[in-house]
Amino acid sequence: MSKDADGIPQGGARRAARLASVPAGFAGRAVAGWGKRMVGGDRDEIALRMLERNAEQLFSVLGELKGGAMKLGQALSVYETMVPTELAEPYRIALTKLQTQGPGMPARTVHDVLDRQLGRNWRTRFSSFDDEPAAAASIGQVHRGVWRDGREVAIKIQYPGADVALQTDLKTLQRFSRFLTLVIPSLDAQELVREVRDRMLEELDYRAEADHQRRFAEVLRGDPAVRVPEVLASAPKVIISEWLDGEKLSERLNRDDVDEQMQKEHDSIAQTMIELLFSSPSRIGLLHADPHPGNFLILRDGRIGIVDFGAVAVLPDGTPPVLGRIVRLAADRDADELMTLLHAERFVVGDIPPADVLRWLGALADPLRSEEFHFNRAWIAREGQRVTNVRSDAYLKTARSFNLPAEYMLVVRVTGGWMNILAQLGATVHARAVASRWLNGFGD
């Protein structure tokens, strides 16, 4: 497979063929599993092994190819809690491999990118620069260094050929999206691929990302609960910002030794996250739109560090007030007024029972129905599987009647992603008070 200066693997046909091996492998394992059941194999054991191998193959290929393929894998990792409990462990292992890891560029390629982006004297800006990547992700990797003033810095460098590989992946993934339901059966895979496409096109622009990070850092400077690293320099394909040391949230989510003290920490982390989710559109005019655990660190002083601003929703007037009114009416189970609003704003077309609408909005409204709410894996899995149950006539009728305008889709998707993280933390939070303070329209 050819590469552009040892960056992302290139060649549209070969990338497509590698991605095509995923559904082919799924199909082969399905046939093999059927054969084993015919000769008396244990049905549940066979299903578990098949799903485990599906997960391993999928995330191995997505991580190898980087670009849009790897980004899709990272987006899928947020939905781990929607997998049935008895099958969750194989997915948990395979999914987390993509949250912060990926194959890296060799040093000569890194130097070539920095020569082109920062000038051939770029080394004079640093006291030291580590050629070994500290982290690798979907369209770029991070190196550690020391800035000329002595500050430790993170140097984020975009893979050569990321834009070409992205276009190739987007076309291929769109065709193969339906096979992702063989990994997460309740997933609306086509919608997820469309969302990844939109966000990835934005993430190629590192200058815009640097501007978003600067804005977050400016507003949150001195915040007692959140830390955003300052941007020291940027170019179209390079961002240099302060280095943050801390425990990756993705590692914390996979611990099985959570004691009472650690659970208190998880509750505090979750409270910080839900406050950031609800308040940042009003305080900053921006919403962090890539809620996977690899983007968050638990710092030594207890604050939450945020290290990636490639996907950001621009909301200069805060959260759209109509969304705040909808979730408040759903939380209060005010079915009549809710239906009036949904019809007036054309969120619902046709005649459907209010009770079905309230059930449909359950995952968004449940945390706001009381002063305190306990997020957990069982709840989010139940909610996710309920609203994506294609065998339910009530679900299908409600789904066909809902008409979520495109301008609101990102906010709703991001909110769901953040709630998945809180569920993995098993946290208890006071969400309603935060919504009342920051969510436009919630108090109307």
GROMACS .gro file of C-alpha atoms in nm:
model
  444
    1MET     CA    1   0.000   0.000   0.000
    2SER     CA    2   0.153   0.331  -0.106
    3LYS     CA    3   0.200   0.617   0.138
    4ASP     CA    4   0.244   0.991   0.111
    5ALA     CA    5   0.579   1.050   0.282
    6ASP     CA    6   0.508   0.773   0.529
    7GLY     CA    7   0.187   0.938   0.642
    8ILE     CA    8  -0.160   0.789   0.603
    9PRO     CA    9  -0.170   0.483   0.373
   10GLN     CA   10  -0.284   0.601   0.030
   11GLY     CA   11  -0.439   0.440  -0.274
   12GLY     CA   12  -0.816   0.453  -0.296
   13ALA     CA   13  -0.861   0.100  -0.430
   14ARG     CA   14  -0.636  -0.056  -0.167
   15ARG     CA   15  -0.791   0.140   0.120
   16ALA     CA   16  -1.137   0.041  -0.004
   17ALA     CA   17  -1.028  -0.323  -0.030
   18ARG     CA   18  -0.891  -0.319   0.325
   19LEU     CA   19  -1.218  -0.175   0.455
   20ALA     CA   20  -1.412  -0.424   0.243
   21SER     CA   21  -1.234  -0.706   0.426
   22VAL     CA   22  -1.431  -0.614   0.738
   23PRO     CA   23  -1.782  -0.701   0.616
   24ALA     CA   24  -1.641  -0.998   0.425
   25GLY     CA   25  -1.492  -1.128   0.748
   26PHE     CA   26  -1.819  -1.067   0.932
   27ALA     CA   27  -2.010  -1.263   0.670
   28GLY     CA   28  -1.763  -1.551   0.677
   29ARG     CA   29  -1.785  -1.578   1.053
   30ALA     CA   30  -2.166  -1.569   1.038
   31VAL     CA   31  -2.165  -1.867   0.798
   32ALA     CA   32  -1.910  -2.052   1.013
   33GLY     CA   33  -2.118  -1.986   1.324
   34TRP     CA   34  -2.429  -2.116   1.152
   35GLY     CA   35  -2.242  -2.434   1.061
   36LYS     CA   36  -2.121  -2.488   1.417
   37ARG     CA   37  -2.473  -2.449   1.551
   38MET     CA   38  -2.593  -2.708   1.298
   39VAL     CA   39  -2.354  -2.964   1.449
   40GLY     CA   40  -2.455  -2.892   1.807
   41GLY     CA   41  -2.237  -2.599   1.915
   42ASP     CA   42  -2.357  -2.381   2.202
   43ARG     CA   43  -2.551  -2.093   2.045
   44ASP     CA   44  -2.458  -1.824   2.300
   45GLU     CA   45  -2.092  -1.924   2.310
   46ILE     CA   46  -2.068  -1.917   1.931
   47ALA     CA   47  -2.239  -1.575   1.914
   48LEU     CA   48  -2.003  -1.432   2.174
   49ARG     CA   49  -1.692  -1.556   1.994
   50MET     CA   50  -1.818  -1.428   1.660
   51LEU     CA   51  -1.894  -1.081   1.800
   52GLU     CA   52  -1.556  -1.069   1.975
   53ARG     CA   53  -1.375  -1.148   1.650
   54ASN     CA   54  -1.587  -0.894   1.462
   55ALA     CA   55  -1.483  -0.625   1.710
   56GLU     CA   56  -1.115  -0.721   1.696
   57GLN     CA   57  -1.107  -0.716   1.316
   58LEU     CA   58  -1.304  -0.394   1.280
   59PHE     CA   59  -1.092  -0.188   1.516
   60SER     CA   60  -0.765  -0.336   1.393
   61VAL     CA   61  -0.844  -0.227   1.036
   62LEU     CA   62  -0.980   0.114   1.136
   63GLY     CA   63  -0.673   0.187   1.347
   64GLU     CA   64  -0.431   0.072   1.077
   65LEU     CA   65  -0.583   0.296   0.811
   66LYS     CA   66  -0.608   0.612   1.028
   67GLY     CA   67  -0.794   0.898   0.858
   68GLY     CA   68  -1.172   0.877   0.844
   69ALA     CA   69  -1.157   0.505   0.916
   70MET     CA   70  -0.986   0.549   1.250
   71LYS     CA   71  -1.205   0.846   1.339
   72LEU     CA   72  -1.512   0.631   1.286
   73GLY     CA   73  -1.365   0.376   1.526
   74GLN     CA   74  -1.314   0.644   1.788
   75ALA     CA   75  -1.672   0.764   1.740
   76LEU     CA   76  -1.795   0.406   1.782
   77SER     CA   77  -1.606   0.376   2.111
   78VAL     CA   78  -1.845   0.624   2.270
   79TYR     CA   79  -2.132   0.379   2.205
   80GLU     CA   80  -1.974   0.091   2.395
   81THR     CA   81  -2.239   0.122   2.666
   82MET     CA   82  -2.513   0.042   2.411
   83VAL     CA   83  -2.378  -0.310   2.364
   84PRO     CA   84  -2.574  -0.571   2.565
   85THR     CA   85  -2.416  -0.630   2.907
   86GLU     CA   86  -2.332  -0.995   2.844
   87LEU     CA   87  -2.131  -0.899   2.533
   88ALA     CA   88  -1.971  -0.578   2.662
   89GLU     CA   89  -1.628  -0.704   2.769
   90PRO     CA   90  -1.491  -0.801   2.422
   91TYR     CA   91  -1.604  -0.464   2.287
   92ARG     CA   92  -1.459  -0.273   2.581
   93ILE     CA   93  -1.117  -0.419   2.510
   94ALA     CA   94  -1.128  -0.364   2.134
   95LEU     CA   95  -1.296  -0.022   2.141
   96THR     CA   96  -1.054   0.143   2.381
   97LYS     CA   97  -0.758   0.059   2.158
   98LEU     CA   98  -0.872   0.335   1.924
   99GLN     CA   99  -0.944   0.606   2.179
  100THR     CA  100  -0.587   0.730   2.213
  101GLN     CA  101  -0.367   0.502   2.004
  102GLY     CA  102  -0.271   0.455   1.643
  103PRO     CA  103   0.035   0.382   1.429
  104GLY     CA  104   0.284   0.669   1.411
  105MET     CA  105   0.489   0.852   1.148
  106PRO     CA  106   0.866   0.801   1.129
  107ALA     CA  107   1.089   1.089   1.245
  108ARG     CA  108   1.195   1.190   0.892
  109THR     CA  109   0.831   1.250   0.798
  110VAL     CA  110   0.769   1.451   1.114
  111HIS     CA  111   1.071   1.672   1.040
  112ASP     CA  112   0.960   1.723   0.681
  113VAL     CA  113   0.614   1.839   0.791
  114LEU     CA  114   0.764   2.079   1.046
  115ASP     CA  115   1.007   2.215   0.784
  116ARG     CA  116   0.715   2.297   0.555
  117GLN     CA  117   0.483   2.431   0.823
  118LEU     CA  118   0.716   2.621   1.058
  119GLY     CA  119   1.023   2.685   0.842
  120ARG     CA  120   1.355   2.503   0.834
  121ASN     CA  121   1.473   2.678   1.150
  122TRP     CA  122   1.185   2.534   1.355
  123ARG     CA  123   1.431   2.360   1.590
  124THR     CA  124   1.540   2.699   1.728
  125ARG     CA  125   1.192   2.740   1.880
  126PHE     CA  126   1.248   2.439   2.104
  127SER     CA  127   1.493   2.358   2.381
  128SER     CA  128   1.422   1.993   2.301
  129PHE     CA  129   1.197   1.788   2.073
  130ASP     CA  130   1.115   1.417   2.111
  131ASP     CA  131   1.105   1.234   1.778
  132GLU     CA  132   0.900   0.951   1.929
  133PRO     CA  133   0.526   1.030   1.923
  134ALA     CA  134   0.358   1.057   2.262
  135ALA     CA  135   0.015   0.985   2.114
  136ALA     CA  136  -0.130   0.904   1.773
  137ALA     CA  137  -0.487   0.958   1.661
  138SER     CA  138  -0.702   0.968   1.350
  139ILE     CA  139  -0.551   1.248   1.139
  140GLY     CA  140  -0.250   1.351   1.342
  141GLN     CA  141  -0.003   1.257   1.613
  142VAL     CA  142   0.139   1.440   1.913
  143HIS     CA  143   0.504   1.486   2.009
  144ARG     CA  144   0.644   1.614   2.333
  145GLY     CA  145   0.897   1.894   2.354
  146VAL     CA  146   1.025   2.188   2.557
  147TRP     CA  147   0.955   2.538   2.427
  148ARG     CA  148   1.236   2.791   2.420
  149ASP     CA  149   1.101   2.957   2.738
  150GLY     CA  150   1.120   2.626   2.928
  151ARG     CA  151   0.754   2.525   2.911
  152GLU     CA  152   0.674   2.165   2.820
  153VAL     CA  153   0.468   2.156   2.502
  154ALA     CA  154   0.258   1.923   2.291
  155ILE     CA  155   0.322   1.944   1.916
  156LYS     CA  156   0.024   1.814   1.717
  157ILE     CA  157   0.118   1.727   1.358
  158GLN     CA  158  -0.127   1.630   1.084
  159TYR     CA  159  -0.045   1.319   0.884
  160PRO     CA  160   0.064   1.387   0.525
  161GLY     CA  161  -0.218   1.279   0.296
  162ALA     CA  162  -0.486   1.305   0.563
  163ASP     CA  163  -0.714   1.500   0.330
  164VAL     CA  164  -0.681   1.247   0.045
  165ALA     CA  165  -0.733   0.949   0.273
  166LEU     CA  166  -1.033   1.119   0.430
  167GLN     CA  167  -1.212   1.159   0.100
  168THR     CA  168  -1.143   0.794   0.013
  169ASP     CA  169  -1.265   0.668   0.350
  170LEU     CA  170  -1.582   0.875   0.350
  171LYS     CA  171  -1.696   0.726   0.022
  172THR     CA  172  -1.611   0.372   0.127
  173LEU     CA  173  -1.751   0.393   0.480
  174GLN     CA  174  -2.079   0.528   0.349
  175ARG     CA  175  -2.121   0.212   0.144
  176PHE     CA  176  -2.023  -0.023   0.427
  177SER     CA  177  -2.199   0.155   0.714
  178ARG     CA  178  -2.479  -0.101   0.743
  179PHE     CA  179  -2.225  -0.369   0.840
  180LEU     CA  180  -2.142  -0.176   1.158
  181THR     CA  181  -2.470  -0.300   1.304
  182LEU     CA  182  -2.298  -0.641   1.323
  183VAL     CA  183  -2.081  -0.486   1.598
  184ILE     CA  184  -2.335  -0.259   1.766
  185PRO     CA  185  -2.678  -0.387   1.661
  186SER     CA  186  -2.874  -0.084   1.785
  187LEU     CA  187  -2.655   0.175   1.610
  188ASP     CA  188  -2.786   0.411   1.341
  189ALA     CA  189  -2.465   0.357   1.147
  190GLN     CA  190  -2.550   0.569   0.842
  191GLU     CA  191  -2.623   0.870   1.059
  192LEU     CA  192  -2.300   0.817   1.253
  193VAL     CA  193  -2.097   0.802   0.930
  194ARG     CA  194  -2.259   1.125   0.808
  195GLU     CA  195  -2.174   1.291   1.138
  196VAL     CA  196  -1.813   1.170   1.122
  197ARG     CA  197  -1.788   1.303   0.766
  198ASP     CA  198  -1.898   1.652   0.865
  199ARG     CA  199  -1.672   1.669   1.170
  200MET     CA  200  -1.368   1.527   0.990
  201LEU     CA  201  -1.381   1.787   0.716
  202GLU     CA  202  -1.368   2.054   0.987
  203GLU     CA  203  -1.086   1.881   1.176
  204LEU     CA  204  -0.849   1.906   0.878
  205ASP     CA  205  -0.825   2.281   0.945
  206TYR     CA  206  -0.573   2.311   1.230
  207ARG     CA  207  -0.584   2.690   1.223
  208ALA     CA  208  -0.955   2.683   1.307
  209GLU     CA  209  -0.887   2.424   1.576
  210ALA     CA  210  -0.618   2.645   1.728
  211ASP     CA  211  -0.857   2.941   1.730
  212HIS     CA  212  -1.122   2.733   1.908
  213GLN     CA  213  -0.868   2.615   2.165
  214ARG     CA  214  -0.754   2.973   2.226
  215ARG     CA  215  -1.114   3.079   2.287
  216PHE     CA  216  -1.177   2.796   2.534
  217ALA     CA  217  -0.847   2.868   2.712
  218GLU     CA  218  -0.924   3.240   2.736
  219VAL     CA  219  -1.267   3.196   2.894
  220LEU     CA  220  -1.171   2.905   3.120
  221ARG     CA  221  -0.836   3.046   3.237
  222GLY     CA  222  -0.824   3.009   3.614
  223ASP     CA  223  -1.131   2.782   3.627
  224PRO     CA  224  -1.111   2.565   3.939
  225ALA     CA  225  -1.245   2.253   3.763
  226VAL     CA  226  -1.125   2.266   3.399
  227ARG     CA  227  -0.787   2.327   3.236
  228VAL     CA  228  -0.737   2.407   2.868
  229PRO     CA  229  -0.374   2.431   2.749
  230GLU     CA  230  -0.264   2.762   2.598
  231VAL     CA  231  -0.176   2.763   2.226
  232LEU     CA  232   0.177   2.893   2.171
  233ALA     CA  233   0.194   2.867   1.791
  234SER     CA  234  -0.004   2.722   1.502
  235ALA     CA  235   0.010   2.656   1.128
  236PRO     CA  236  -0.231   2.490   0.883
  237LYS     CA  237  -0.109   2.142   0.984
  238VAL     CA  238   0.065   2.199   1.320
  239ILE     CA  239  -0.052   2.316   1.665
  240ILE     CA  240   0.187   2.378   1.954
  241SER     CA  241   0.029   2.410   2.298
  242GLU     CA  242   0.113   2.358   2.663
  243TRP     CA  243   0.166   1.998   2.770
  244LEU     CA  244  -0.079   1.855   3.023
  245ASP     CA  245   0.016   1.563   3.248
  246GLY     CA  246  -0.260   1.346   3.383
  247GLU     CA  247  -0.442   1.014   3.381
  248LYS     CA  248  -0.636   0.945   3.065
  249LEU     CA  249  -1.008   0.929   3.130
  250SER     CA  250  -1.023   0.629   2.896
  251GLU     CA  251  -0.802   0.437   3.140
  252ARG     CA  252  -1.017   0.531   3.437
  253LEU     CA  253  -1.332   0.406   3.264
  254ASN     CA  254  -1.191   0.056   3.232
  255ARG     CA  255  -1.095   0.006   3.596
  256ASP     CA  256  -1.284  -0.258   3.789
  257ASP     CA  257  -1.145  -0.161   4.132
  258VAL     CA  258  -1.352   0.154   4.188
  259ASP     CA  259  -1.384   0.206   4.563
  260GLU     CA  260  -1.591   0.464   4.750
  261GLN     CA  261  -1.326   0.734   4.728
  262MET     CA  262  -1.272   0.684   4.356
  263GLN     CA  263  -1.647   0.690   4.297
  264LYS     CA  264  -1.657   1.031   4.465
  265GLU     CA  265  -1.390   1.142   4.219
  266HIS     CA  266  -1.601   1.005   3.933
  267ASP     CA  267  -1.903   1.198   4.058
  268SER     CA  268  -1.696   1.517   4.069
  269ILE     CA  269  -1.558   1.455   3.719
  270ALA     CA  270  -1.909   1.394   3.586
  271GLN     CA  271  -2.042   1.710   3.750
  272THR     CA  272  -1.764   1.910   3.587
  273MET     CA  273  -1.840   1.755   3.250
  274ILE     CA  274  -2.213   1.820   3.257
  275GLU     CA  275  -2.150   2.180   3.365
  276LEU     CA  276  -1.910   2.221   3.073
  277LEU     CA  277  -2.163   2.065   2.835
  278PHE     CA  278  -2.445   2.297   2.940
  279SER     CA  279  -2.247   2.615   3.007
  280SER     CA  280  -1.988   2.640   2.730
  281PRO     CA  281  -2.231   2.747   2.453
  282SER     CA  282  -2.345   3.041   2.667
  283ARG     CA  283  -2.006   3.123   2.821
  284ILE     CA  284  -1.786   3.058   2.519
  285GLY     CA  285  -2.016   3.041   2.218
  286LEU     CA  286  -1.867   2.698   2.140
  287LEU     CA  287  -1.951   2.337   2.227
  288HIS     CA  288  -1.686   2.066   2.242
  289ALA     CA  289  -1.825   1.819   1.988
  290ASP     CA  290  -1.593   1.519   2.016
  291PRO     CA  291  -1.690   1.353   2.346
  292HIS     CA  292  -1.474   1.044   2.353
  293PRO     CA  293  -1.265   0.969   2.665
  294GLY     CA  294  -0.931   1.000   2.487
  295ASN     CA  295  -0.978   1.378   2.476
  296PHE     CA  296  -0.990   1.421   2.855
  297LEU     CA  297  -0.728   1.393   3.129
  298ILE     CA  298  -0.761   1.378   3.506
  299LEU     CA  299  -0.490   1.621   3.618
  300ARG     CA  300  -0.286   1.593   3.935
  301ASP     CA  301  -0.467   1.888   4.093
  302GLY     CA  302  -0.805   1.722   4.029
  303ARG     CA  303  -0.906   1.936   3.735
  304ILE     CA  304  -1.019   1.797   3.400
  305GLY     CA  305  -0.784   1.872   3.112
  306ILE     CA  306  -0.915   1.893   2.755
  307VAL     CA  307  -0.662   1.826   2.481
  308ASP     CA  308  -0.844   1.823   2.146
  309PHE     CA  309  -1.061   2.093   1.988
  310GLY     CA  310  -1.077   1.966   1.632
  311ALA     CA  311  -1.452   1.911   1.648
  312VAL     CA  312  -1.634   2.213   1.788
  313ALA     CA  313  -1.989   2.336   1.730
  314VAL     CA  314  -2.011   2.713   1.690
  315LEU     CA  315  -2.311   2.842   1.890
  316PRO     CA  316  -2.266   3.221   1.925
  317ASP     CA  317  -2.607   3.264   2.088
  318GLY     CA  318  -2.577   2.960   2.315
  319THR     CA  319  -2.783   2.643   2.295
  320PRO     CA  320  -3.093   2.692   2.075
  321PRO     CA  321  -3.377   2.784   2.318
  322VAL     CA  322  -3.621   2.546   2.152
  323LEU     CA  323  -3.407   2.249   2.260
  324GLY     CA  324  -3.407   2.372   2.618
  325ARG     CA  325  -3.785   2.403   2.616
  326ILE     CA  326  -3.829   2.056   2.466
  327VAL     CA  327  -3.612   1.878   2.724
  328ARG     CA  328  -3.771   2.071   3.014
  329LEU     CA  329  -4.124   1.979   2.902
  330ALA     CA  330  -4.015   1.619   2.849
  331ALA     CA  331  -3.845   1.611   3.190
  332ASP     CA  332  -4.162   1.746   3.355
  333ARG     CA  333  -4.378   1.506   3.150
  334ASP     CA  334  -4.589   1.796   3.026
  335ALA     CA  335  -4.711   1.598   2.727
  336ASP     CA  336  -4.975   1.842   2.598
  337GLU     CA  337  -4.751   2.148   2.589
  338LEU     CA  338  -4.462   1.938   2.457
  339MET     CA  339  -4.665   1.812   2.163
  340THR     CA  340  -4.788   2.163   2.087
  341LEU     CA  341  -4.428   2.287   2.075
  342LEU     CA  342  -4.301   1.994   1.869
  343HIS     CA  343  -4.575   2.041   1.610
  344ALA     CA  344  -4.529   2.420   1.601
  345GLU     CA  345  -4.153   2.386   1.541
  346ARG     CA  346  -4.211   2.094   1.300
  347PHE     CA  347  -4.007   1.848   1.506
  348VAL     CA  348  -4.301   1.610   1.472
  349VAL     CA  349  -4.503   1.549   1.159
  350GLY     CA  350  -4.828   1.358   1.187
  351ASP     CA  351  -5.027   1.223   1.479
  352ILE     CA  352  -4.838   1.008   1.731
  353PRO     CA  353  -4.921   0.931   2.095
  354PRO     CA  354  -4.757   1.174   2.342
  355ALA     CA  355  -4.653   0.877   2.558
  356ASP     CA  356  -4.440   0.742   2.270
  357VAL     CA  357  -4.275   1.082   2.228
  358LEU     CA  358  -4.193   1.099   2.599
  359ARG     CA  359  -4.037   0.752   2.582
  360TRP     CA  360  -3.840   0.851   2.273
  361LEU     CA  361  -3.692   1.153   2.456
  362GLY     CA  362  -3.626   0.958   2.773
  363ALA     CA  363  -3.245   0.951   2.755
  364LEU     CA  364  -3.231   1.329   2.718
  365ALA     CA  365  -3.495   1.402   2.981
  366ASP     CA  366  -3.430   1.142   3.253
  367PRO     CA  367  -3.127   1.320   3.409
  368LEU     CA  368  -3.336   1.637   3.445
  369ARG     CA  369  -3.642   1.486   3.615
  370SER     CA  370  -3.503   1.520   3.967
  371GLU     CA  371  -3.238   1.719   4.146
  372GLU     CA  372  -3.002   1.422   4.144
  373PHE     CA  373  -2.953   1.150   3.882
  374HIS     CA  374  -2.737   0.838   3.873
  375PHE     CA  375  -2.586   0.764   3.531
  376ASN     CA  376  -2.495   0.400   3.476
  377ARG     CA  377  -2.429   0.150   3.199
  378ALA     CA  378  -2.755  -0.038   3.245
  379TRP     CA  379  -2.959   0.281   3.203
  380ILE     CA  380  -2.784   0.407   2.889
  381ALA     CA  381  -2.785   0.058   2.732
  382ARG     CA  382  -3.157   0.025   2.800
  383GLU     CA  383  -3.229   0.368   2.656
  384GLY     CA  384  -3.012   0.316   2.351
  385GLN     CA  385  -3.160  -0.022   2.267
  386ARG     CA  386  -3.515   0.095   2.332
  387VAL     CA  387  -3.510   0.392   2.094
  388THR     CA  388  -3.333   0.194   1.822
  389ASN     CA  389  -3.553  -0.115   1.837
  390VAL     CA  390  -3.639  -0.170   1.473
  391ARG     CA  391  -3.870  -0.459   1.564
  392SER     CA  392  -4.104  -0.226   1.752
  393ASP     CA  393  -4.399  -0.086   1.559
  394ALA     CA  394  -4.423   0.204   1.807
  395TYR     CA  395  -4.055   0.283   1.753
  396LEU     CA  396  -4.085   0.278   1.375
  397LYS     CA  397  -4.390   0.504   1.379
  398THR     CA  398  -4.227   0.751   1.618
  399ALA     CA  399  -3.900   0.748   1.422
  400ARG     CA  400  -4.080   0.821   1.095
  401SER     CA  401  -4.276   1.104   1.259
  402PHE     CA  402  -3.976   1.283   1.409
  403ASN     CA  403  -3.808   1.549   1.198
  404LEU     CA  404  -3.498   1.676   1.377
  405PRO     CA  405  -3.376   1.984   1.185
  406ALA     CA  406  -3.016   1.956   1.067
  407GLU     CA  407  -2.903   2.259   1.269
  408TYR     CA  408  -2.995   2.081   1.594
  409MET     CA  409  -2.867   1.735   1.507
  410LEU     CA  410  -2.508   1.796   1.621
  411VAL     CA  411  -2.611   1.928   1.964
  412VAL     CA  412  -2.834   1.626   2.024
  413ARG     CA  413  -2.567   1.379   1.906
  414VAL     CA  414  -2.299   1.541   2.122
  415THR     CA  415  -2.526   1.540   2.427
  416GLY     CA  416  -2.581   1.167   2.378
  417GLY     CA  417  -2.207   1.108   2.352
  418TRP     CA  418  -2.136   1.296   2.675
  419MET     CA  419  -2.410   1.099   2.852
  420ASN     CA  420  -2.244   0.776   2.743
  421ILE     CA  421  -1.923   0.889   2.916
  422LEU     CA  422  -2.111   0.978   3.234
  423ALA     CA  423  -2.278   0.636   3.225
  424GLN     CA  424  -1.938   0.467   3.199
  425LEU     CA  425  -1.829   0.665   3.506
  426GLY     CA  426  -2.134   0.537   3.695
  427ALA     CA  427  -2.170   0.888   3.832
  428THR     CA  428  -2.433   1.070   4.034
  429VAL     CA  429  -2.477   1.434   3.931
  430HIS     CA  430  -2.700   1.734   3.991
  431ALA     CA  431  -2.791   1.802   3.629
  432ARG     CA  432  -3.121   1.989   3.663
  433ALA     CA  433  -2.969   2.281   3.855
  434VAL     CA  434  -2.700   2.318   3.588
  435ALA     CA  435  -2.959   2.307   3.308
  436SER     CA  436  -3.171   2.566   3.486
  437ARG     CA  437  -2.875   2.801   3.504
  438TRP     CA  438  -2.719   2.756   3.161
  439LEU     CA  439  -2.955   2.590   2.914
  440ASN     CA  440  -3.138   2.851   2.706
  441GLY     CA  441  -3.513   2.799   2.712
  442PHE     CA  442  -3.509   2.552   3.002
  443GLY     CA  443  -3.673   2.795   3.243
  444ASP     CA  444  -3.925   2.936   2.994
   0.00000   0.00000   0.00000
